Amino acid sequence: MMLIPCPWCGPRDESEFHYGGQAGVAYPDDPGALTDAEWARYLFFRDNPKGPFRERWSHTAGCRRWFSLVRDTVTNEIVA
């Protein structure tokens, strides 16, 4: 079990949250101008580091807000 610290509701069980993927992925300025390969890269390719990783989470069973945090992918410890 992992406790995730919601900035608005406090620490809650991970079952109350929905993982939103890597944080900081910018939407393309002109998606219509991208090639199929570029669009696929935007949609499906994400970093997969061993160690600290910035992620987006939604507190779906609580305040329903989105927020970012940094989680160590080795230990699942939330570091920021």
PDB file of C-alpha atoms in Angstrom, residues 7-78:
ATOM      1  CA  PRO A   7      -2.258  18.738  -1.375  1.00  0.00           C
ATOM      2  CA  TRP A   8      -5.910  19.458  -0.469  1.00  0.00           C
ATOM      3  CA  CYS A   9      -7.072  16.369   1.478  1.00  0.00           C
ATOM      4  CA  GLY A  10      -3.874  15.094   3.089  1.00  0.00           C
ATOM      5  CA  PRO A  11      -2.392  11.576   2.898  1.00  0.00           C
ATOM      6  CA  ARG A  12      -4.765   8.986   1.422  1.00  0.00           C
ATOM      7  CA  ASP A  13      -4.555   5.369   0.252  1.00  0.00           C
ATOM      8  CA  GLU A  14      -3.417   4.870  -3.335  1.00  0.00           C
ATOM      9  CA  SER A  15      -6.782   3.263  -4.206  1.00  0.00           C
ATOM     10  CA  GLU A  16      -8.349   6.757  -4.101  1.00  0.00           C
ATOM     11  CA  PHE A  17      -6.141   8.021  -6.937  1.00  0.00           C
ATOM     12  CA  HIS A  18      -5.753   7.658 -10.680  1.00  0.00           C
ATOM     13  CA  TYR A  19      -2.283   7.744 -12.212  1.00  0.00           C
ATOM     14  CA  GLY A  20      -2.009  10.369 -14.958  1.00  0.00           C
ATOM     15  CA  GLY A  21       1.416   9.596 -16.363  1.00  0.00           C
ATOM     16  CA  GLN A  22       4.566  11.634 -16.724  1.00  0.00           C
ATOM     17  CA  ALA A  23       4.265  15.267 -15.665  1.00  0.00           C
ATOM     18  CA  GLY A  24       5.480  18.101 -17.852  1.00  0.00           C
ATOM     19  CA  VAL A  25       4.701  16.609 -21.267  1.00  0.00           C
ATOM     20  CA  ALA A  26       3.814  19.594 -23.452  1.00  0.00           C
ATOM     21  CA  TYR A  27       0.998  19.312 -26.005  1.00  0.00           C
ATOM     22  CA  PRO A  28       2.296  19.953 -29.544  1.00  0.00           C
ATOM     23  CA  ASP A  29       1.759  23.518 -30.832  1.00  0.00           C
ATOM     24  CA  ASP A  30       0.326  22.281 -34.134  1.00  0.00           C
ATOM     25  CA  PRO A  31      -0.652  18.612 -33.844  1.00  0.00           C
ATOM     26  CA  GLY A  32      -2.018  18.585 -37.393  1.00  0.00           C
ATOM     27  CA  ALA A  33       1.451  19.299 -38.739  1.00  0.00           C
ATOM     28  CA  LEU A  34       3.017  16.254 -37.085  1.00  0.00           C
ATOM     29  CA  THR A  35       3.891  13.151 -39.019  1.00  0.00           C
ATOM     30  CA  ASP A  36       2.381   9.861 -37.886  1.00  0.00           C
ATOM     31  CA  ALA A  37       5.700   8.926 -36.278  1.00  0.00           C
ATOM     32  CA  GLU A  38       5.920  12.245 -34.403  1.00  0.00           C
ATOM     33  CA  TRP A  39       2.323  11.942 -33.209  1.00  0.00           C
ATOM     34  CA  ALA A  40       2.933   8.353 -32.051  1.00  0.00           C
ATOM     35  CA  ARG A  41       6.049   9.510 -30.202  1.00  0.00           C
ATOM     36  CA  TYR A  42       4.015  12.198 -28.407  1.00  0.00           C
ATOM     37  CA  LEU A  43       1.202   9.782 -27.486  1.00  0.00           C
ATOM     38  CA  PHE A  44       3.119   6.673 -26.478  1.00  0.00           C
ATOM     39  CA  PHE A  45       6.768   7.399 -25.670  1.00  0.00           C
ATOM     40  CA  ARG A  46       7.518   8.435 -22.094  1.00  0.00           C
ATOM     41  CA  ASP A  47      10.577   8.406 -19.897  1.00  0.00           C
ATOM     42  CA  ASN A  48      10.963   5.326 -17.700  1.00  0.00           C
ATOM     43  CA  PRO A  49      13.718   6.211 -15.238  1.00  0.00           C
ATOM     44  CA  LYS A  50      14.982   4.217 -12.323  1.00  0.00           C
ATOM     45  CA  GLY A  51      14.752   6.675  -9.437  1.00  0.00           C
ATOM     46  CA  PRO A  52      12.942  10.023  -8.984  1.00  0.00           C
ATOM     47  CA  PHE A  53      10.204  10.633 -11.542  1.00  0.00           C
ATOM     48  CA  ARG A  54       7.724  13.531 -11.812  1.00  0.00           C
ATOM     49  CA  GLU A  55       4.136  12.257 -12.195  1.00  0.00           C
ATOM     50  CA  ARG A  56       0.547  13.530 -12.469  1.00  0.00           C
ATOM     51  CA  TRP A  57      -2.133  12.116 -10.148  1.00  0.00           C
ATOM     52  CA  SER A  58      -5.858  12.722  -9.791  1.00  0.00           C
ATOM     53  CA  HIS A  59      -7.629  12.279  -6.453  1.00  0.00           C
ATOM     54  CA  THR A  60     -10.648  10.607  -8.044  1.00  0.00           C
ATOM     55  CA  ALA A  61     -12.247   9.391  -4.799  1.00  0.00           C
ATOM     56  CA  GLY A  62     -11.755  12.693  -3.003  1.00  0.00           C
ATOM     57  CA  CYS A  63     -11.421  16.295  -4.167  1.00  0.00           C
ATOM     58  CA  ARG A  64     -11.065  15.215  -7.849  1.00  0.00           C
ATOM     59  CA  ARG A  65      -8.138  17.607  -8.397  1.00  0.00           C
ATOM     60  CA  TRP A  66      -4.995  16.941 -10.416  1.00  0.00           C
ATOM     61  CA  PHE A  67      -1.530  17.502  -8.966  1.00  0.00           C
ATOM     62  CA  SER A  68       2.094  16.607  -9.615  1.00  0.00           C
ATOM     63  CA  LEU A  69       4.495  14.815  -7.319  1.00  0.00           C
ATOM     64  CA  VAL A  70       7.933  13.211  -7.497  1.00  0.00           C
ATOM     65  CA  ARG A  71       8.031   9.483  -6.729  1.00  0.00           C
ATOM     66  CA  ASP A  72      11.082   7.243  -6.577  1.00  0.00           C
ATOM     67  CA  THR A  73      10.251   4.392  -8.971  1.00  0.00           C
ATOM     68  CA  VAL A  74      12.559   1.988  -7.127  1.00  0.00           C
ATOM     69  CA  THR A  75      11.197   2.409  -3.598  1.00  0.00           C
ATOM     70  CA  ASN A  76       7.774   4.040  -4.327  1.00  0.00           C
ATOM     71  CA  GLU A  77       8.752   6.712  -1.805  1.00  0.00           C
ATOM     72  CA  ILE A  78       7.206  10.094  -2.539  1.00  0.00           C
TER      73      ILE A  78
END
